[in-house]
mmCIF file of C-alpha atoms in Angstrom:
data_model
loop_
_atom_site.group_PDB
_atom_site.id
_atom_site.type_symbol
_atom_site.label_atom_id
_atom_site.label_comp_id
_atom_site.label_asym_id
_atom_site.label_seq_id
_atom_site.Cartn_x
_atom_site.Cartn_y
_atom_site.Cartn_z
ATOM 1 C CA UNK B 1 0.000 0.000 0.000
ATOM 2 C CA UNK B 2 1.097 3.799 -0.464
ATOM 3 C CA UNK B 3 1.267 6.777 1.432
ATOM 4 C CA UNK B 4 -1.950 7.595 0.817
ATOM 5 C CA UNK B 5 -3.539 5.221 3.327
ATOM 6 C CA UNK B 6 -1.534 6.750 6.271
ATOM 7 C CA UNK B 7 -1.673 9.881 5.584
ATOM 8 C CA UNK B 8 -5.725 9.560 5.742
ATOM 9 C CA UNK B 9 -5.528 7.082 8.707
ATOM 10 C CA UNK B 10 -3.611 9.623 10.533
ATOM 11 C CA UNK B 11 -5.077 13.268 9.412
ATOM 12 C CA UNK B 12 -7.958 12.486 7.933
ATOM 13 C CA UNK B 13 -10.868 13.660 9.564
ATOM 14 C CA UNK B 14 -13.247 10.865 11.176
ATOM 15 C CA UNK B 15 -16.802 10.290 10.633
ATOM 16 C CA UNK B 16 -18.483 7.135 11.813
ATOM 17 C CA UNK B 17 -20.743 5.619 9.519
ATOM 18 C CA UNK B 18 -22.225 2.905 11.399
ATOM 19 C CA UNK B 19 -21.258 -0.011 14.191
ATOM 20 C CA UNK B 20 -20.078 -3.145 12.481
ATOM 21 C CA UNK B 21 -22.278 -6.001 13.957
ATOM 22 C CA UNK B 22 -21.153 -9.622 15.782
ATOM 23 C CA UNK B 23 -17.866 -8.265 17.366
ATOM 24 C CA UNK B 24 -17.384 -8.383 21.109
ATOM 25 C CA UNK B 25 -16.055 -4.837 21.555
ATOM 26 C CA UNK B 26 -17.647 -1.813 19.965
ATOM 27 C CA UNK B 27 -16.591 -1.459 16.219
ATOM 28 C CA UNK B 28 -17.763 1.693 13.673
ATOM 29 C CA UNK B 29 -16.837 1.413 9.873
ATOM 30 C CA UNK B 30 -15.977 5.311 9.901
ATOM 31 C CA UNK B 31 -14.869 7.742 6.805
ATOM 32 C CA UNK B 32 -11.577 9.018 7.123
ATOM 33 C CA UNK B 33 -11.230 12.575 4.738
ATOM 34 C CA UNK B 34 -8.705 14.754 3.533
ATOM 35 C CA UNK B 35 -10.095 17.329 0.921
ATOM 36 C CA UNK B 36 -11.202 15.638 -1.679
ATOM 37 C CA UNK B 37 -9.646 12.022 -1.048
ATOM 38 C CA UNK B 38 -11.844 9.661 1.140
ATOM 39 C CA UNK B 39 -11.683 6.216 2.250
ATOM 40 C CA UNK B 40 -12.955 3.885 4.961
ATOM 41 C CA UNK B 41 -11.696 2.777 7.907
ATOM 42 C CA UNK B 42 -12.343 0.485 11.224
ATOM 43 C CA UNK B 43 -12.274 2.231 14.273
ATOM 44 C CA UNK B 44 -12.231 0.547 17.446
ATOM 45 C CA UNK B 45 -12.215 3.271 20.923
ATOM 46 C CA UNK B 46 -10.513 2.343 23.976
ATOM 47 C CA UNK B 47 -14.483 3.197 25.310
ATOM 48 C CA UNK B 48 -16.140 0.239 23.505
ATOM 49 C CA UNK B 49 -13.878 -2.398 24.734
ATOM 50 C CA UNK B 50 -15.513 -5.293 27.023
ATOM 51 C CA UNK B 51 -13.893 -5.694 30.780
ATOM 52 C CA UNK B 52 -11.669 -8.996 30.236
ATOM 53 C CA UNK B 53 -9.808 -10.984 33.272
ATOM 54 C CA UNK B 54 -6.917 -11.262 31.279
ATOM 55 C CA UNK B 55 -6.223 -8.813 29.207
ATOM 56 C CA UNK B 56 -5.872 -4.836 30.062
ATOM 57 C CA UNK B 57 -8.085 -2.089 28.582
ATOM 58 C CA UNK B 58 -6.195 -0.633 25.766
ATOM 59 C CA UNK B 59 -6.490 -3.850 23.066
ATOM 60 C CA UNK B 60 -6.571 -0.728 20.377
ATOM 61 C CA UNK B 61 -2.493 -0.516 21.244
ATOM 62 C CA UNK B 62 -2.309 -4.433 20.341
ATOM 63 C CA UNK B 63 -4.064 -3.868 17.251
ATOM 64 C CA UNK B 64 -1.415 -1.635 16.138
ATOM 65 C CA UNK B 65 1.283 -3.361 17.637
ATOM 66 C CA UNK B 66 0.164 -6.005 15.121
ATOM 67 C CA UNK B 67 0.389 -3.935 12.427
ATOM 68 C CA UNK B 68 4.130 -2.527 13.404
ATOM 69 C CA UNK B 69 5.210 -6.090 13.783
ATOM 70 C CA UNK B 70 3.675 -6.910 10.226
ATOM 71 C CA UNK B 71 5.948 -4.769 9.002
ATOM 72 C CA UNK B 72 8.799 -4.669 10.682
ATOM 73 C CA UNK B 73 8.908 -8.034 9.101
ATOM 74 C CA UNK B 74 8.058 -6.448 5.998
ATOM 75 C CA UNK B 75 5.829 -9.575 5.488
ATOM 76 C CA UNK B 76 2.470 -6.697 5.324
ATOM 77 C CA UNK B 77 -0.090 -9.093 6.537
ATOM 78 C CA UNK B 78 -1.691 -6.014 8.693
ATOM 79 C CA UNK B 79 -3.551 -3.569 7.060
ATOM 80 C CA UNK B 80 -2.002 0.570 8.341
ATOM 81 C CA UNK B 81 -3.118 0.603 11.499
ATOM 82 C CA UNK B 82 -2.785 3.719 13.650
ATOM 83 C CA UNK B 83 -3.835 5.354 16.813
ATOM 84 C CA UNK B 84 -5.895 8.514 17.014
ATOM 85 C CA UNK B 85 -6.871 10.231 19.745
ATOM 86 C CA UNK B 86 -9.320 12.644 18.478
ATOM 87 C CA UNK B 87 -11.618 9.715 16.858
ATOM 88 C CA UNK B 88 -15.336 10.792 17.452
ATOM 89 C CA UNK B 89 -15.265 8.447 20.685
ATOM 90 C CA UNK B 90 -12.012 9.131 21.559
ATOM 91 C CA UNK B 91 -9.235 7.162 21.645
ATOM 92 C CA UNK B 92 -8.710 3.872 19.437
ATOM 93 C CA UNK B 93 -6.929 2.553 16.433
ATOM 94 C CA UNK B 94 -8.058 3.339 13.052
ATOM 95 C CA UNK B 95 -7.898 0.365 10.299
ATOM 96 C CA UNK B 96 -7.712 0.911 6.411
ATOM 97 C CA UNK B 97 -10.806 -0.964 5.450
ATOM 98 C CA UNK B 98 -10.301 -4.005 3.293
ATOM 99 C CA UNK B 99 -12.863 -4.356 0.368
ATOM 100 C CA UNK B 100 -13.014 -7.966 -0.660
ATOM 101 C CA UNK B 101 -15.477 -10.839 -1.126
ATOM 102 C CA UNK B 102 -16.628 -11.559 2.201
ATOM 103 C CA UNK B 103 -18.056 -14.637 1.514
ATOM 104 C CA UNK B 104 -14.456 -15.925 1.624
ATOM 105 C CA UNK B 105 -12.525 -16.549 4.849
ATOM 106 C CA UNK B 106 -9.522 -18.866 5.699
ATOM 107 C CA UNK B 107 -11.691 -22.862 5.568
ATOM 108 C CA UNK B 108 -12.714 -21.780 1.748
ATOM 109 C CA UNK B 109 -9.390 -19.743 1.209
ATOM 110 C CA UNK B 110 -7.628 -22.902 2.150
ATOM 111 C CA UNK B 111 -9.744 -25.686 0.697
ATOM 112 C CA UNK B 112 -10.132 -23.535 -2.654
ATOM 113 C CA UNK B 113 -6.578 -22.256 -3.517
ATOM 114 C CA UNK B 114 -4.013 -24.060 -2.808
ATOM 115 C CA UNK B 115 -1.400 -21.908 -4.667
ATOM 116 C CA UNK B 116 -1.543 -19.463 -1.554
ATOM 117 C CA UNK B 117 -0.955 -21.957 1.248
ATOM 118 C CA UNK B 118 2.062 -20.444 2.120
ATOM 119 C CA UNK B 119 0.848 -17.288 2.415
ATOM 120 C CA UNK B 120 -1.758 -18.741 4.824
ATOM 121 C CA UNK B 121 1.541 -20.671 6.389
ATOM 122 C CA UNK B 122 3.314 -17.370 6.735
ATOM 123 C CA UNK B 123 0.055 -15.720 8.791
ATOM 124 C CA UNK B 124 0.119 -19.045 11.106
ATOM 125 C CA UNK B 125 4.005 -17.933 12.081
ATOM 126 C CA UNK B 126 2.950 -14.666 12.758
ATOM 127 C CA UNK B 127 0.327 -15.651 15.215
ATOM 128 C CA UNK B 128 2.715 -17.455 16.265
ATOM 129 C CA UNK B 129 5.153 -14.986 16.901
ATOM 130 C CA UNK B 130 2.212 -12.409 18.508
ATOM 131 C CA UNK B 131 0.428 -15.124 20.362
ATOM 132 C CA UNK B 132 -2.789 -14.675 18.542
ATOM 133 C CA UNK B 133 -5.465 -15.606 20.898
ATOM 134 C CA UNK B 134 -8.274 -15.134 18.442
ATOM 135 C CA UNK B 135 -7.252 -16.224 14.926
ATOM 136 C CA UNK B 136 -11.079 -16.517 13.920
ATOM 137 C CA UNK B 137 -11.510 -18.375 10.150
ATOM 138 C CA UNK B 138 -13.305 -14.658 8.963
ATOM 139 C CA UNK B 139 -9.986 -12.395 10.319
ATOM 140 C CA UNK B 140 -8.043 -14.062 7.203
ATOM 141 C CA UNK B 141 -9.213 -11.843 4.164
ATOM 142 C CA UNK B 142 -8.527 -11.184 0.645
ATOM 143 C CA UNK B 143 -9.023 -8.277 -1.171
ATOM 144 C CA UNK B 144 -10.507 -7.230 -4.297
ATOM 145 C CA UNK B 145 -6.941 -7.418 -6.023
ATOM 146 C CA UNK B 146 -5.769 -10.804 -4.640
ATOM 147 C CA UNK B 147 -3.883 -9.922 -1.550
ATOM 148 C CA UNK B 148 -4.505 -11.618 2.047
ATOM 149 C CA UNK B 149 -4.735 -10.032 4.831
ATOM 150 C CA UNK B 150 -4.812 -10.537 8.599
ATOM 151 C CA UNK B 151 -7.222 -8.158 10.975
ATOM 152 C CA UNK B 152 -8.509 -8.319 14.375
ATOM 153 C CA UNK B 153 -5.568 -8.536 16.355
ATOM 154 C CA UNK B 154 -6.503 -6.598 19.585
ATOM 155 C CA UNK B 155 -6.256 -10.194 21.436
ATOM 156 C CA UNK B 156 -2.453 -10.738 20.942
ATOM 157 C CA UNK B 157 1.064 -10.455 22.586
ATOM 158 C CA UNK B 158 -0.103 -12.191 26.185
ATOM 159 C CA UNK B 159 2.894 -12.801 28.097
ATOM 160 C CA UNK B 160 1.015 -16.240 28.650
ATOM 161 C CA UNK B 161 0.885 -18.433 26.085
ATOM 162 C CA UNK B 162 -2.574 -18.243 24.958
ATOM 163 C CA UNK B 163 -2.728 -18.715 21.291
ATOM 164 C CA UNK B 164 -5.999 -20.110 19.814
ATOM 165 C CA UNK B 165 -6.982 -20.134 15.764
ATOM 166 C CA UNK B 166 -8.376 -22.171 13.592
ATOM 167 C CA UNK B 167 -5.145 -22.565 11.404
ATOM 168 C CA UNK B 168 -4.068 -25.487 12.434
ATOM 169 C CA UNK B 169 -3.620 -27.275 8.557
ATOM 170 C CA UNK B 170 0.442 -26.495 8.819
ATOM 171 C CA UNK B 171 0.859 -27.822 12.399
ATOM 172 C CA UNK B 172 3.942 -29.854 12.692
ATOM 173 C CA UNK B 173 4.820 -28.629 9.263
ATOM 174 C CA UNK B 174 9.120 -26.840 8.823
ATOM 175 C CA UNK B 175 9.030 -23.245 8.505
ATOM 176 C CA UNK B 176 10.745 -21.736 5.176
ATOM 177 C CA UNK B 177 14.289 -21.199 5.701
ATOM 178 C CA UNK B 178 13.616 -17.431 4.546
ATOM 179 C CA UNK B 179 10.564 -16.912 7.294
ATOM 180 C CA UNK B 180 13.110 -18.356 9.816
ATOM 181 C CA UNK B 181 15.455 -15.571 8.793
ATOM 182 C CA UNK B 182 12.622 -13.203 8.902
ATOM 183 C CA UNK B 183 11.959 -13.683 12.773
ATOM 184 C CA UNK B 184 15.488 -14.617 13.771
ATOM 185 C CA UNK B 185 16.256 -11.174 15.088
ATOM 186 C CA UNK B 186 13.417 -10.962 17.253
ATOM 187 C CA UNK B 187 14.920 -13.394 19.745
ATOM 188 C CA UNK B 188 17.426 -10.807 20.810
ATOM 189 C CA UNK B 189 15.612 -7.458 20.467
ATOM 190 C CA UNK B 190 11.665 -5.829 19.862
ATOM 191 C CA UNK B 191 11.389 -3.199 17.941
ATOM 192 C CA UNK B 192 11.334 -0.201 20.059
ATOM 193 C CA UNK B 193 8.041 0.995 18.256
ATOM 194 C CA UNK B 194 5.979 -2.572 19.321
ATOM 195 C CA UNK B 195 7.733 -2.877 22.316
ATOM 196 C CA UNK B 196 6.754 0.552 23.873
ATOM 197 C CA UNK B 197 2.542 -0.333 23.289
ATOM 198 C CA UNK B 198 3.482 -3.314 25.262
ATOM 199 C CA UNK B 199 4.745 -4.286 29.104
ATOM 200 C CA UNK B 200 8.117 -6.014 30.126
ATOM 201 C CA UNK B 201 6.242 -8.738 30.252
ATOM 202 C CA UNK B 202 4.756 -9.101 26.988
ATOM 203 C CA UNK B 203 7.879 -7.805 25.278
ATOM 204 C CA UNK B 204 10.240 -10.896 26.671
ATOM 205 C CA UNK B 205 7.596 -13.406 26.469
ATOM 206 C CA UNK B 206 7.757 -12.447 22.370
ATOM 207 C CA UNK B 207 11.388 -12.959 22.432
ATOM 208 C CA UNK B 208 10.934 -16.448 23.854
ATOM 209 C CA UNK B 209 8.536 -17.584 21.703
ATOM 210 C CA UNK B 210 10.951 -17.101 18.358
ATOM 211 C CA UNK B 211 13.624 -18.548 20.237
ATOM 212 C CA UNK B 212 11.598 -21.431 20.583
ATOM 213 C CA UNK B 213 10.132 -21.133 16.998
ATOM 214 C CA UNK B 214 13.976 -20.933 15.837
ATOM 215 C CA UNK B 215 15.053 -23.742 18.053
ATOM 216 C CA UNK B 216 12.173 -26.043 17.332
ATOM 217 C CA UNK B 217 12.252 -25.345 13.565
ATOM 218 C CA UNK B 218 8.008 -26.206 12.953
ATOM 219 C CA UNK B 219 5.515 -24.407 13.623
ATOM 220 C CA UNK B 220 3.378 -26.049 16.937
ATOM 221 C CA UNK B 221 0.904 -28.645 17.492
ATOM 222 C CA UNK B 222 -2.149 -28.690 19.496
ATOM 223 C CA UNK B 223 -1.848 -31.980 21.384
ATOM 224 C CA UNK B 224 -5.116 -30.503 23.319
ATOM 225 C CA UNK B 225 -7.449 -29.832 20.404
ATOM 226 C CA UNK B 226 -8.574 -27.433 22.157
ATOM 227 C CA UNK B 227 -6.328 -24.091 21.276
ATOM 228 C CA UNK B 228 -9.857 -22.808 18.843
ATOM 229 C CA UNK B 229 -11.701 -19.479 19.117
ATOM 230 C CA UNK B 230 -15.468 -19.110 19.416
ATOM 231 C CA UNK B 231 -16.933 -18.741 16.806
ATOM 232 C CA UNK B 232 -14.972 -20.187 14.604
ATOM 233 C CA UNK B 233 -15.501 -17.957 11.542
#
């Protein structure tokens, strides 16, 4: 994507539109504006966010934490993701909107093209990597010009290991030498940018989990079964 998505993420001015339905936490598809160049967005305020046990209010940071790591990896599974504080509810992140055939998700994605299974690999190592606790079949997209994306990452980066999706087709299965490469500098150091929306905590737990990823060479398996989100799509 160009500048042109970031620069209306982060100036544009926000109008909300309407609340998308089915998500836990309050969620607005909102206009951002700058002149004459428009777009949409997905805004999720701090305000709209459920009380959870285990995570702390603020998921908004995580989503855009997930976006930083995307690509600091330059692997751009995220859509631009930023944080605004003047959003008509006040503060949240703001997601370029992907426009795509919603009737597809990850089981047809999978099942139906086969020729992008390691793309679909590649977003398994990144929950992976962020401990994706809600991997949901419907937060794998792909847009109108053939790209996949990832979304809904406000549940990641627990210092506990919590990760729960529904791809689970590449378990057991060797990571790419080049993905390996990818991640290997992530054992020693976070970038400052994700580390600094996240605590101690969460930032060494990260580090640990790609020096296991490295040092195991696969990416996991779910002796349990029972590492799925609800619903599944």
């Amino acid at each position: 994507m160009s500048g042109r998505e970031l620069t209306l993420l982060t100036e544009g001015a926000v109008e909300l539109l309407g609340r998308i339905p089915r998500g836990s936490n309050a969620t607005f598809l909102a206009q951002v504006s700058c002149g004459h160049d428009s777009a949409w967005a997905v805004y999720k305020p701090e305000a709209g966010e459920r009380p959870l046990v285990d995570f702390e209010p603020g998921l908004y940071r995580r989503e855009r934490a997930a976006y930083l790591l995307s690509e600091h990896l330059q692997w751009g599974i995220v859509p631009p993701t930023v944080i605004r504080e003047d959003s008509p509810l006040g503060i949240g992140s703001l997601q370029w909107f992907v426009e795509g055939d919603f009737r597809e998700h990850y089981f047809t994605l999978y099942a139906d093209s086969p020729q992008i299974h390691h793309i679909l690999l590649q977003i398994a190592l990144f929950d992976c990597v962020a401990n994706n606790t809600d991997r949901k079949s419907g937060h794998v997209l792909r847009g109108h010009d053939g790209r996949l994306w990832g979304i809904d990452h406000g549940l990641c980066f627990s210092a506990d290991f919590k990760l729960r999706t529904v791809i689970w087709d590449f378990a057991g299965a060797p990571i790419p030498a080049a993905l390996l490469k990818d991640i290997a500098p992530l054992a020693e150091d976070v970038p400052p940018e994700v580390a600094e929306l996240l605590d101690h905590a969460e930032a060494t737990a990260l580090r640990r989990r790609v020096q296991r990823l490295l040092r195991e060479g696969v990416l996991p398996v779910d002796p349990t079964g029972m590492r799925y989100p609800w619903p599944l799509v």
